[in-house]
Short mmCIF file of C-alpha atoms in Angstrom, two decimals:
data_model
loop_
_atom_site.label_atom_id
_atom_site.label_comp_id
_atom_site.label_asym_id
_atom_site.label_seq_id
_atom_site.Cartn_x
_atom_site.Cartn_y
_atom_site.Cartn_z
CA MET A 1 30.28 -28.39 -84.24
CA ASN A 2 33.75 -29.94 -84.66
CA GLN A 3 34.20 -31.18 -88.25
CA PRO A 4 36.28 -34.36 -88.75
CA GLU A 5 39.82 -33.55 -90.07
CA LYS A 6 39.50 -35.93 -93.18
CA ALA A 7 36.95 -35.89 -95.83
CA ALA A 8 34.67 -38.71 -96.92
CA THR A 9 36.22 -41.44 -99.24
CA ARG A 10 35.64 -40.76 -102.94
CA SER A 11 35.46 -43.06 -106.00
CA LYS A 12 33.83 -43.56 -109.46
CA ARG A 13 34.28 -47.43 -109.55
CA GLY A 14 32.75 -48.75 -106.32
CA MET A 15 32.87 -48.54 -102.55
CA VAL A 16 32.32 -50.61 -99.43
CA THR A 17 31.58 -49.39 -95.87
CA SER A 18 31.62 -51.48 -92.72
CA PRO A 19 32.32 -51.15 -89.14
CA HIS A 20 35.60 -53.06 -89.56
CA HIS A 21 38.41 -52.34 -91.99
CA LEU A 22 39.35 -55.91 -92.61
CA ALA A 23 35.59 -56.74 -93.40
CA GLY A 24 35.62 -53.67 -95.78
CA GLU A 25 38.76 -54.97 -97.45
CA ALA A 26 37.21 -58.49 -97.97
CA GLY A 27 34.28 -56.77 -99.81
CA ALA A 28 36.57 -54.44 -101.79
CA LYS A 29 38.49 -57.30 -102.96
CA VAL A 30 35.33 -58.58 -104.61
CA LEU A 31 34.60 -55.44 -106.31
CA ARG A 32 38.25 -55.13 -107.57
CA ARG A 33 37.78 -58.34 -109.45
CA GLY A 34 34.67 -57.31 -110.89
CA GLY A 35 32.07 -58.60 -108.50
CA THR A 36 28.72 -57.12 -107.69
CA ALA A 37 27.57 -55.05 -104.63
CA ILE A 38 25.71 -57.92 -103.34
CA GLU A 39 28.90 -60.26 -103.68
CA ALA A 40 31.00 -57.61 -101.98
CA VAL A 41 28.46 -57.39 -99.11
CA ILE A 42 28.47 -61.13 -98.47
CA ALA A 43 32.15 -61.24 -98.27
CA ALA A 44 32.24 -58.36 -95.97
CA GLY A 45 29.40 -59.74 -93.84
CA ALA A 46 30.94 -63.17 -93.51
CA ALA A 47 34.21 -61.45 -92.34
CA LEU A 48 32.19 -59.46 -89.78
CA THR A 49 30.73 -62.74 -88.32
CA VAL A 50 34.25 -63.48 -87.36
CA LEU A 51 35.61 -59.97 -86.70
CA TYR A 52 32.58 -58.77 -84.65
CA PRO A 53 31.27 -61.86 -82.85
CA HIS A 54 29.63 -59.53 -80.22
CA PHE A 55 27.33 -57.90 -82.68
CA CYS A 56 26.60 -60.54 -85.44
CA GLY A 57 27.21 -64.03 -86.39
CA LEU A 58 25.99 -67.22 -88.20
CA GLY A 59 23.48 -67.54 -85.26
CA GLY A 60 21.78 -64.31 -86.21
CA ASP A 61 19.67 -62.68 -88.96
CA ALA A 62 19.92 -59.99 -91.70
CA ILE A 63 17.85 -57.52 -93.62
CA TRP A 64 18.73 -56.16 -97.08
CA ILE A 65 17.64 -53.44 -99.29
CA VAL A 66 18.97 -53.83 -102.92
CA ALA A 67 18.36 -51.59 -105.77
CA ASP A 68 19.99 -50.83 -109.38
CA ARG A 69 19.67 -48.40 -112.12
CA ALA A 70 17.26 -50.63 -114.10
CA GLY A 71 14.48 -49.93 -111.46
CA ARG A 72 14.67 -53.12 -109.44
CA ARG A 73 14.25 -52.62 -105.70
CA LYS A 74 13.76 -55.32 -103.21
CA ALA A 75 13.98 -56.14 -99.50
CA ILE A 76 15.35 -59.38 -98.42
CA MET A 77 13.84 -60.32 -95.07
CA GLY A 78 16.36 -62.73 -93.44
CA ILE A 79 14.42 -63.18 -90.16
CA GLY A 80 14.22 -66.40 -88.31
CA GLN A 81 11.00 -67.72 -86.99
CA ALA A 82 9.91 -68.80 -83.58
CA ALA A 83 10.23 -72.51 -82.82
CA ASN A 84 7.20 -74.70 -83.54
CA ASP A 85 7.20 -76.24 -79.97
CA LEU A 86 7.49 -73.39 -77.65
CA PRO A 87 7.63 -73.64 -73.76
CA LYS A 88 5.07 -71.77 -71.83
CA LEU A 89 6.72 -68.65 -70.54
CA GLU A 90 5.25 -65.93 -68.16
CA THR A 91 8.25 -63.76 -69.27
CA ILE A 92 10.87 -64.20 -71.89
CA PRO A 93 14.38 -64.01 -70.43
CA ALA A 94 16.86 -61.69 -72.09
CA ARG A 95 19.72 -64.16 -72.02
CA GLY A 96 20.09 -67.96 -72.03
CA PRO A 97 18.58 -70.78 -74.07
CA LEU A 98 14.97 -69.65 -73.46
CA SER A 99 15.85 -66.33 -75.15
CA ALA A 100 17.07 -68.44 -78.15
CA LEU A 101 13.61 -68.88 -79.42
CA THR A 102 13.98 -68.11 -83.09
CA THR A 103 16.02 -69.62 -85.90
CA ALA A 104 18.76 -67.75 -87.60
CA ALA A 105 18.24 -66.58 -91.25
CA LEU A 106 21.46 -64.75 -91.94
CA VAL A 107 23.11 -67.63 -94.07
CA ASP A 108 19.93 -68.06 -96.02
CA SER A 109 19.83 -64.36 -96.72
CA TRP A 110 23.28 -64.71 -98.16
CA GLY A 111 22.22 -67.47 -100.37
CA GLU A 112 19.06 -65.74 -101.69
CA ALA A 113 21.03 -62.55 -102.28
CA LEU A 114 23.65 -64.34 -104.28
CA SER A 115 20.93 -65.93 -106.50
CA PHE A 116 19.54 -62.46 -106.96
CA SER A 117 23.08 -61.28 -108.03
CA GLN A 118 23.36 -64.21 -110.45
CA ASP A 119 19.96 -63.78 -111.84
CA HIS A 120 19.84 -59.96 -112.22
CA TRP A 121 23.33 -58.51 -111.97
CA GLN A 122 25.26 -61.13 -114.01
CA GLY A 123 27.09 -62.01 -110.77
CA THR A 124 29.63 -65.00 -111.10
CA GLU A 125 31.05 -65.45 -107.65
CA SER A 126 30.63 -68.67 -105.72
CA MET A 127 29.72 -68.90 -102.08
CA GLY A 128 33.05 -70.54 -101.49
CA ALA A 129 35.06 -67.69 -102.96
CA LEU A 130 32.99 -65.10 -101.03
CA LEU A 131 33.76 -66.90 -97.66
CA ALA A 132 37.32 -67.33 -98.19
CA ASP A 133 38.47 -64.22 -96.32
CA ALA A 134 36.23 -65.02 -93.35
CA ILE A 135 37.62 -68.55 -93.20
CA GLU A 136 41.16 -67.17 -93.20
CA LEU A 137 40.45 -64.78 -90.50
CA ALA A 138 38.70 -67.24 -88.29
CA ALA A 139 41.48 -69.93 -88.69
CA GLY A 140 44.50 -67.67 -88.74
CA GLY A 141 43.44 -64.98 -86.05
CA PHE A 142 43.15 -61.31 -86.08
CA PRO A 143 43.69 -58.50 -83.47
CA VAL A 144 40.83 -58.04 -81.16
CA SER A 145 38.79 -54.86 -82.09
CA ARG A 146 38.33 -51.94 -79.81
CA SER A 147 34.39 -52.64 -80.02
CA GLN A 148 34.94 -56.30 -78.82
CA GLN A 149 37.16 -55.14 -76.06
CA HIS A 150 34.54 -52.55 -75.07
CA TRP A 151 31.55 -54.83 -74.97
CA HIS A 152 33.52 -57.77 -73.36
CA ALA A 153 34.38 -55.40 -70.52
CA PHE A 154 30.93 -53.96 -70.42
CA ARG A 155 29.48 -57.42 -69.74
CA ASN A 156 32.09 -58.22 -66.98
CA GLY A 157 30.23 -60.07 -64.26
CA GLU A 158 27.68 -61.49 -66.81
CA ILE A 159 29.65 -63.04 -69.67
CA GLU A 160 31.49 -65.33 -67.12
CA HIS A 161 28.07 -67.09 -66.59
CA TRP A 162 27.49 -67.91 -70.19
CA PRO A 163 28.89 -71.30 -70.74
CA GLY A 164 32.10 -71.17 -72.98
CA VAL A 165 31.68 -67.55 -74.06
CA ALA A 166 34.35 -65.94 -71.90
CA GLY A 167 36.87 -68.44 -72.84
CA ALA A 168 36.01 -68.36 -76.48
CA PHE A 169 36.41 -64.58 -76.95
CA VAL A 170 39.42 -62.83 -75.69
CA THR A 171 39.72 -59.27 -74.44
CA GLU A 172 43.20 -58.47 -75.90
CA GLY A 173 45.83 -59.71 -78.29
CA GLU A 174 44.71 -62.07 -81.05
CA GLN A 175 41.40 -63.75 -81.49
CA ARG A 176 41.05 -67.06 -83.16
CA GLN A 177 37.89 -69.17 -84.02
CA PRO A 178 38.98 -72.45 -85.45
CA GLN A 179 35.63 -74.10 -84.90
CA LEU A 180 33.76 -71.35 -86.77
CA ALA A 181 36.37 -71.67 -89.53
CA GLU A 182 35.21 -75.32 -90.10
CA VAL A 183 31.69 -74.30 -90.12
CA LEU A 184 32.30 -71.76 -92.79
CA LYS A 185 34.33 -74.12 -94.81
CA THR A 186 31.38 -76.70 -94.71
CA ILE A 187 28.94 -73.94 -95.92
CA ALA A 188 31.47 -73.05 -98.67
CA LEU A 189 31.72 -76.63 -99.84
CA HIS A 190 28.10 -77.67 -99.64
CA GLY A 191 26.08 -74.57 -100.01
CA HIS A 192 24.20 -72.18 -97.77
CA ARG A 193 21.26 -74.70 -97.23
CA GLU A 194 23.66 -77.12 -95.39
CA PHE A 195 23.38 -74.74 -92.31
CA TYR A 196 19.58 -75.68 -92.37
CA GLU A 197 19.02 -79.00 -93.87
CA GLY A 198 22.35 -80.90 -94.01
CA GLU A 199 24.51 -82.67 -91.49
CA LEU A 200 25.73 -79.34 -90.16
CA GLY A 201 22.10 -78.27 -89.61
CA HIS A 202 21.43 -81.49 -87.68
CA ARG A 203 24.47 -80.92 -85.58
CA ILE A 204 23.39 -77.41 -84.83
CA ALA A 205 19.87 -78.46 -83.91
CA ARG A 206 21.26 -81.12 -81.53
CA ALA A 207 23.52 -78.48 -79.80
CA LEU A 208 20.56 -76.08 -79.51
CA GLU A 209 18.33 -78.86 -77.93
CA THR A 210 21.24 -79.82 -75.52
CA ALA A 211 21.55 -76.17 -74.43
CA GLY A 212 17.91 -76.00 -73.61
CA SER A 213 16.58 -74.05 -76.78
CA PRO A 214 13.23 -75.19 -78.16
CA ILE A 215 14.71 -74.92 -81.72
CA ARG A 216 14.77 -78.37 -83.43
CA ALA A 217 15.90 -79.60 -86.91
CA GLY A 218 12.45 -79.02 -88.41
CA ASP A 219 12.51 -75.43 -87.40
CA LEU A 220 15.92 -74.88 -89.12
CA ALA A 221 14.68 -76.68 -92.26
CA LYS A 222 11.82 -74.25 -92.40
CA THR A 223 13.91 -71.18 -92.11
CA ALA A 224 13.96 -69.15 -95.31
CA ALA A 225 14.77 -65.44 -96.18
CA THR A 226 12.11 -63.85 -98.33
CA PHE A 227 11.94 -61.22 -100.91
CA THR A 228 9.48 -58.49 -100.62
CA ASP A 229 8.79 -54.89 -101.81
CA PRO A 230 10.13 -52.10 -99.56
CA VAL A 231 7.92 -49.47 -98.30
CA SER A 232 8.73 -45.80 -99.17
CA ILE A 233 8.04 -42.24 -98.83
CA THR A 234 9.56 -39.16 -100.74
CA TYR A 235 11.51 -36.81 -98.55
CA ARG A 236 12.24 -33.55 -100.51
CA ASP A 237 13.36 -35.09 -103.82
CA ILE A 238 14.63 -38.37 -102.48
CA GLU A 239 12.57 -41.57 -102.25
CA LEU A 240 13.54 -43.40 -99.09
CA LEU A 241 13.14 -47.03 -99.23
CA ALA A 242 12.75 -49.17 -95.95
CA PRO A 243 12.04 -52.92 -95.20
CA PRO A 244 8.32 -53.55 -94.23
CA SER A 245 6.80 -55.13 -91.21
CA PRO A 246 7.84 -56.75 -88.86
CA SER A 247 10.85 -54.30 -89.26
CA GLN A 248 10.56 -50.82 -87.69
CA GLY A 249 11.59 -49.34 -91.04
CA ILE A 250 8.08 -47.92 -91.28
CA SER A 251 8.86 -45.79 -88.14
CA THR A 252 12.07 -44.29 -89.81
CA LEU A 253 9.81 -43.34 -92.69
CA ALA A 254 7.07 -41.97 -90.47
CA ILE A 255 9.70 -39.76 -88.61
CA MET A 256 11.01 -38.34 -91.83
CA GLY A 257 7.47 -37.70 -93.30
CA ILE A 258 6.64 -35.79 -90.13
CA LEU A 259 9.73 -33.69 -90.44
CA SER A 260 8.76 -32.96 -94.14
CA ASN A 261 6.06 -30.69 -92.77
CA PHE A 262 8.77 -28.39 -91.35
CA PRO A 263 11.30 -26.29 -93.29
CA MET A 264 14.11 -28.42 -92.03
CA GLN A 265 16.58 -26.90 -94.61
CA ASP A 266 16.17 -23.56 -92.83
CA VAL A 267 16.71 -24.94 -89.27
CA ASP A 268 20.39 -24.77 -88.17
CA PRO A 269 21.51 -28.40 -87.81
CA ALA A 270 23.66 -27.46 -84.81
CA SER A 271 20.76 -25.73 -83.01
CA ALA A 272 18.45 -26.71 -80.13
CA ASP A 273 15.54 -26.31 -82.62
CA PHE A 274 16.89 -28.98 -84.80
CA TYR A 275 17.32 -31.62 -81.99
CA HIS A 276 13.94 -30.70 -80.50
CA LEU A 277 12.01 -31.19 -83.76
CA CYS A 278 13.94 -34.42 -84.43
CA VAL A 279 13.25 -35.79 -80.96
CA GLU A 280 9.52 -34.82 -81.10
CA ALA A 281 9.11 -36.27 -84.50
CA VAL A 282 10.61 -39.53 -83.15
CA LYS A 283 8.02 -39.51 -80.29
CA GLN A 284 5.10 -39.01 -82.61
CA ALA A 285 6.20 -41.79 -84.89
CA PHE A 286 7.00 -44.10 -82.09
CA LEU A 287 3.28 -43.82 -80.79
CA ASP A 288 2.38 -46.25 -83.63
CA ARG A 289 5.31 -48.50 -83.28
CA GLY A 290 3.77 -50.98 -80.89
CA GLN A 291 1.37 -52.14 -83.76
CA ILE A 292 4.23 -53.35 -85.91
CA ALA A 293 4.38 -57.18 -86.02
CA ASP A 294 4.65 -60.14 -88.35
CA PRO A 295 2.16 -59.39 -91.30
CA ASP A 296 1.65 -63.26 -91.69
CA PHE A 297 -0.04 -63.15 -88.28
CA ILE A 298 -1.55 -59.67 -87.90
CA GLU A 299 -2.78 -57.34 -90.45
CA GLN A 300 -0.48 -54.32 -90.96
CA HIS A 301 -1.58 -50.84 -91.91
CA CYS A 302 1.65 -49.40 -93.23
CA ALA A 303 0.07 -47.13 -95.88
CA GLU A 304 -2.07 -45.52 -93.19
CA TRP A 305 0.93 -45.02 -90.77
CA ILE A 306 2.82 -43.09 -93.30
CA ALA A 307 -0.21 -41.34 -95.27
CA ALA A 308 0.31 -37.71 -95.74
CA ASN A 309 -2.64 -36.71 -93.60
CA THR A 310 -1.44 -38.89 -90.68
CA LEU A 311 2.01 -37.49 -90.78
CA ALA A 312 0.69 -33.90 -91.11
CA ALA A 313 -1.47 -34.47 -88.00
CA LYS A 314 1.51 -35.64 -86.11
CA ALA A 315 3.48 -32.71 -87.19
CA ALA A 316 0.89 -30.51 -86.00
CA ALA A 317 0.85 -32.10 -82.52
CA ILE A 318 4.47 -30.95 -82.01
CA ASP A 319 4.83 -27.91 -79.74
CA SER A 320 7.99 -26.11 -80.82
CA GLU A 321 8.70 -24.83 -77.23
CA VAL A 322 7.54 -27.87 -75.06
CA ALA A 323 8.72 -31.48 -75.07
CA MET A 324 6.10 -34.19 -74.95
CA PRO A 325 6.58 -36.46 -72.01
CA TRP A 326 8.01 -39.81 -72.95
CA PRO A 327 7.41 -42.86 -70.60
CA HIS A 328 7.87 -45.60 -73.26
CA ARG A 329 10.28 -48.53 -72.80
CA PHE A 330 13.57 -48.57 -74.73
CA GLN A 331 14.60 -51.87 -76.41
CA THR A 332 18.41 -52.55 -76.49
CA GLY A 333 20.32 -54.26 -79.19
CA ASP A 334 23.28 -54.31 -81.28
CA THR A 335 24.19 -54.99 -85.02
CA VAL A 336 26.40 -54.16 -87.79
CA TYR A 337 25.68 -51.93 -90.83
CA LEU A 338 27.49 -52.56 -94.15
CA ALA A 339 26.77 -51.39 -97.68
CA ALA A 340 28.34 -51.65 -101.11
CA VAL A 341 28.04 -49.96 -104.51
CA ASP A 342 29.65 -51.52 -107.69
CA ASP A 343 30.72 -49.87 -110.92
CA GLU A 344 27.22 -50.22 -112.39
CA GLY A 345 25.71 -48.26 -109.54
CA ARG A 346 24.02 -51.54 -108.19
CA SER A 347 23.64 -51.15 -104.41
CA ALA A 348 23.11 -53.26 -101.31
CA SER A 349 22.44 -51.88 -97.91
CA VAL A 350 22.45 -54.42 -95.09
CA LEU A 351 22.17 -54.97 -91.33
CA GLN A 352 23.42 -58.20 -89.65
CA SER A 353 22.57 -58.84 -85.97
CA THR A 354 22.32 -61.19 -83.06
CA TYR A 355 20.02 -58.59 -81.19
CA TYR A 356 21.86 -57.94 -77.90
CA ASP A 357 25.68 -57.65 -77.66
CA TRP A 358 26.63 -61.28 -77.46
CA GLY A 359 23.24 -62.48 -78.50
CA SER A 360 21.63 -65.05 -76.11
CA GLY A 361 25.00 -65.81 -74.51
CA VAL A 362 24.43 -69.55 -75.85
CA LEU A 363 27.52 -70.73 -77.63
CA LEU A 364 27.05 -73.89 -79.44
CA PRO A 365 29.95 -76.40 -78.67
CA ASP A 366 32.13 -77.61 -81.50
CA SER A 367 30.93 -74.80 -83.93
CA GLY A 368 31.71 -71.56 -82.31
CA ILE A 369 28.36 -70.25 -83.26
CA LEU A 370 26.78 -67.79 -80.82
CA TRP A 371 23.00 -67.86 -81.14
CA GLN A 372 20.78 -64.70 -81.13
CA ASN A 373 18.26 -63.81 -78.45
CA ARG A 374 15.93 -62.20 -80.97
CA GLY A 375 13.12 -64.14 -79.22
CA ALA A 376 13.41 -61.72 -76.42
CA ALA A 377 11.82 -59.14 -78.67
CA PHE A 378 8.51 -60.90 -78.50
CA SER A 379 5.75 -60.14 -75.94
CA THR A 380 4.00 -62.66 -73.51
CA ASP A 381 0.90 -60.44 -73.46
CA PRO A 382 -1.96 -62.15 -75.41
CA ALA A 383 -3.27 -58.71 -76.47
CA SER A 384 0.05 -57.58 -78.13
CA PRO A 385 0.30 -57.87 -81.82
CA ASN A 386 3.94 -59.03 -81.11
CA VAL A 387 2.73 -61.94 -78.89
CA LEU A 388 4.95 -65.00 -79.04
CA ALA A 389 3.57 -67.77 -81.37
CA PRO A 390 4.96 -70.82 -83.19
CA GLY A 391 6.50 -69.94 -86.60
CA LYS A 392 6.06 -66.17 -85.95
CA ARG A 393 8.69 -63.48 -86.65
CA PRO A 394 9.18 -60.89 -83.79
CA PHE A 395 9.05 -57.20 -84.05
CA TYR A 396 12.32 -56.20 -85.79
CA THR A 397 14.62 -53.28 -85.04
CA LEU A 398 16.79 -53.86 -88.20
CA ASN A 399 15.97 -51.20 -90.86
CA PRO A 400 18.72 -50.57 -93.46
CA GLY A 401 17.73 -47.83 -95.74
CA LEU A 402 18.42 -46.74 -99.45
CA GLY A 403 17.43 -43.45 -101.11
CA LEU A 404 16.62 -43.12 -104.69
CA LYS A 405 17.00 -39.89 -106.75
CA ASN A 406 15.28 -39.91 -110.08
CA GLY A 407 14.55 -43.53 -109.70
CA VAL A 408 18.19 -44.66 -109.17
CA PRO A 409 20.36 -45.38 -106.02
CA HIS A 410 21.57 -42.22 -104.42
CA LEU A 411 21.96 -42.89 -100.65
CA LEU A 412 22.78 -45.94 -98.71
CA TYR A 413 22.57 -45.74 -94.92
CA GLY A 414 22.00 -47.62 -91.78
CA THR A 415 23.07 -47.96 -88.16
CA GLN A 416 23.43 -50.17 -85.06
CA GLY A 417 21.40 -49.53 -82.06
CA ALA A 418 17.95 -51.17 -81.86
CA ASP A 419 15.28 -48.35 -80.88
CA GLY A 420 18.09 -45.86 -81.59
CA GLN A 421 18.25 -46.79 -85.30
CA PRO A 422 15.44 -44.49 -86.38
CA GLN A 423 16.64 -41.92 -84.11
CA THR A 424 20.20 -41.79 -85.50
CA LEU A 425 18.85 -42.11 -89.15
CA THR A 426 16.75 -38.99 -88.47
CA VAL A 427 19.58 -36.63 -87.89
CA LEU A 428 21.82 -38.32 -90.52
CA LEU A 429 19.13 -37.97 -93.26
CA SER A 430 18.28 -34.39 -92.57
CA ARG A 431 22.02 -33.45 -92.45
CA LEU A 432 22.58 -35.34 -95.68
CA ILE A 433 19.47 -34.20 -97.52
CA ASP A 434 18.49 -30.87 -96.08
CA HIS A 435 21.90 -29.52 -95.46
CA GLY A 436 24.27 -31.19 -97.81
CA PHE A 437 26.76 -32.64 -95.30
CA ASP A 438 29.25 -35.11 -96.62
CA PRO A 439 28.99 -38.60 -95.29
CA LEU A 440 31.71 -38.34 -92.71
CA SER A 441 30.68 -34.92 -91.42
CA ALA A 442 27.08 -36.17 -90.96
CA LEU A 443 28.31 -39.38 -89.06
CA ALA A 444 30.74 -37.31 -86.91
CA ALA A 445 28.17 -34.69 -85.77
CA PRO A 446 26.55 -35.14 -82.37
CA ARG A 447 23.55 -37.52 -81.85
CA PHE A 448 20.94 -38.14 -79.27
CA LEU A 449 19.25 -41.29 -77.85
CA LEU A 450 15.80 -41.04 -76.41
CA GLY A 451 14.50 -43.36 -73.64
CA ARG A 452 16.00 -46.22 -71.43
CA THR A 453 19.03 -48.16 -72.27
CA PHE A 454 20.78 -51.12 -70.53
CA SER A 455 23.08 -48.66 -68.82
CA ASP A 456 20.46 -46.04 -67.87
CA THR A 457 16.77 -46.94 -66.95
CA ARG A 458 15.45 -43.40 -66.89
CA ASP A 459 13.25 -42.07 -69.68
CA ASN A 460 15.64 -39.32 -70.52
CA LEU A 461 17.19 -37.61 -73.56
CA LYS A 462 20.92 -38.71 -73.85
CA ILE A 463 22.72 -36.31 -76.16
CA GLU A 464 26.42 -36.06 -77.02
CA ASP A 465 28.04 -33.13 -75.19
CA ALA A 466 29.66 -31.85 -78.43
CA VAL A 467 26.23 -30.00 -79.02
CA GLY A 468 27.51 -27.45 -76.54
CA THR A 469 26.11 -25.93 -73.27
CA GLU A 470 23.67 -23.58 -75.01
CA VAL A 471 21.85 -26.35 -76.88
CA LEU A 472 21.67 -28.47 -73.71
CA THR A 473 20.36 -25.65 -71.73
CA SER A 474 17.82 -24.77 -74.30
CA LEU A 475 16.59 -28.34 -74.63
CA ALA A 476 16.30 -28.73 -70.84
CA ALA A 477 14.32 -25.50 -70.79
CA ARG A 478 11.67 -26.92 -73.31
CA GLY A 479 11.20 -29.86 -70.71
CA HIS A 480 13.55 -32.57 -72.11
CA GLU A 481 15.38 -34.54 -69.33
CA VAL A 482 18.73 -33.94 -70.89
CA ILE A 483 21.72 -36.18 -69.97
CA PRO A 484 25.02 -35.24 -71.59
CA ILE A 485 27.12 -38.10 -72.72
CA PRO A 486 30.69 -37.89 -74.16
CA ALA A 487 31.11 -37.10 -77.84
CA LEU A 488 31.36 -39.99 -80.18
CA ASN A 489 29.78 -42.32 -77.66
CA ALA A 490 29.19 -46.09 -78.05
CA LEU A 491 25.60 -45.55 -77.06
CA SER A 492 25.02 -43.44 -80.22
CA GLY A 493 25.50 -46.44 -82.51
CA GLN A 494 27.66 -47.17 -85.48
CA ALA A 495 26.23 -45.95 -88.74
CA GLY A 496 27.50 -45.93 -92.28
CA VAL A 497 26.73 -43.91 -95.34
CA ILE A 498 27.51 -44.08 -99.15
CA ARG A 499 26.20 -41.33 -101.37
CA LEU A 500 26.11 -41.48 -105.28
CA ASN A 501 26.34 -37.98 -106.78
CA ASP A 502 24.98 -36.68 -109.94
CA ASP A 503 28.47 -36.08 -111.34
CA GLY A 504 29.29 -39.85 -111.20
CA TRP A 505 31.32 -39.70 -107.99
CA MET A 506 30.44 -41.73 -104.84
CA GLU A 507 31.50 -40.67 -101.48
CA GLY A 508 31.15 -42.72 -98.22
CA ALA A 509 32.34 -43.21 -94.60
CA HIS A 510 31.76 -45.39 -91.59
CA ASP A 511 31.13 -44.12 -88.18
CA PRO A 512 34.12 -42.61 -86.23
CA ARG A 513 32.62 -44.46 -83.23
CA SER A 514 33.59 -47.70 -84.89
CA ASP A 515 36.63 -49.63 -85.94
CA GLY A 516 35.52 -49.20 -89.68
CA CYS A 517 35.82 -47.09 -92.72
CA ALA A 518 34.61 -46.79 -96.33
CA ILE A 519 37.01 -48.39 -98.83
CA ALA A 520 37.03 -46.93 -102.44
CA ILE A 521 37.90 -49.10 -105.45
#
C-alpha cells in the first residue's frame, strides 16, 4: 500500500475537517475566536452550501452526532418529511419536481444545534456571525472546485434539461451565487425559522409549487430537526455512536459488530483476507437494512439488529473462502462530511446532503436554492416499511459517527457515498482501531464499493487497483466479481476523520479524493 507523503494534521487546541479548504477555514476562524465545535461546523457547513452546491445546500438535510467530556451525547436528526398532500405515483422519479417530495431540514438543524451549543457549551456566536463567510463567498465568488467540475461534466446531457441549473453553476473559472447570498443574509437577519415560517419560507413554498413539487407552506412550517439518543455498540475498547432509524447508522454498527467476532487486529489490512471479511460483513448486515424506516410510522428493532447473538450468527455465516452472491440494488447519493473539535474536547460529527449529486435538479428561481430529491429514497410498494406516506421521513443513508473512549470523544468520522457509507466506514474504522493507522493513512488506503452504482449497473465489487494484482486475483478466486477502479477514485466517497489521543493531541485529515483538508488551530 502506498502511504501518503504528508502526515495527518495535529493540534491540541482544536480542529476542523471538511471537503473544501475554504469551508474548513470558515470553521477554523470560529474556533480561533473561542467558538464551540458546533459553531465551527455551522460556519463550515454554511460555506459548503455555497462551495459544494452539487452535494449539499439549503434545500437539503443534515444529521449530527455531538458529544462532550461531560457525558452528553445526542443525535440531531435534521430530516425533512414528505409533503402532506402527495400525488399518486406508480414510481418515484429520480429527478424533477416529483422527486422533491420532502422538505429540507438543514437550516433548522443549524438552529437546533446552535441552541444546544448555547445551553450546554456556553456558546456565544450568533447565526449571523456564523453565516458571514458563506455570504461573502456566495456574493463575491470563488474558484470552482475540482469536485464541482467533475460532477457537472459527469451529468453532461442531463443537467441541460434541469431548468436554470446548467446556467447557474459554471464548469470553470469563478462561481458566484448572488441570489443565495441574499437568502443567507435573510436567515442571518431574521433567524433560522425564517426559512420555514417567514416571508422567505412562503416565497420558497410558492416557488416549489410553481415548479411542480407537492411541498406547500404548511409542510415547511412543520419541518423540525429533532434531538434523540444515538444507538451504539462497543468495538474493541471504543463505543461507536450512530444515528438511529431512519438512518442506516444501525447498519454501520452491525457491520462492526460482526467483525468484532474475528481477530481483525491480526488480519493484514492490505490482504485479500481483510477485504473479503469486510465485504462479507457488509453483506450480512445489509440483509436487515430493508427494514429500516421512520420509527414514527413503523416499529424498529434496533436492539435486536445489533444484539451480540444476532451479530455472532451473522459472523458464523461468513465463509472465509467463498463470497456470498449479492443481487441487492445499490442506492446512489452524494453528501459532504464535516467535523470539528474545540479546545474543550467538545465534538460535532455531521453530514449534509441533497441526496443525489445536484439533488432533484429543481433550482428555485430568485433564491438559488437547489432542492433535494430525498423523496426518491421512498418506495411505492405498499408492503415496504419505507413506503411513501404524508409526513413520513424516508430511509436515510446519512450516518455520521463518533467513537468514545472511556466515555469521552475519541474518533469523529463520516463519509459521502449513500450505500457506500457503511462500506467505507468499515475499512476506515478497522484501520484506525485495529491497526493504529493515522487518519490520513487510513483515508488514503484503497477502498471498495459493493453493488450497482449510477455508472455501473452490475452487482460487482468495485475496488481501487492500488490493492495490487495479488489481492484482486485472490478475491476473484473466492467468487467476488471484481472490477478494478483507479486509485483515489470518486466512486469511493469523500471521508473525514479526527482522532483525539490520550496524550492530549488531536490529529485529523480529509480525504485525498476531495478538495479538502483538516485545519488545526
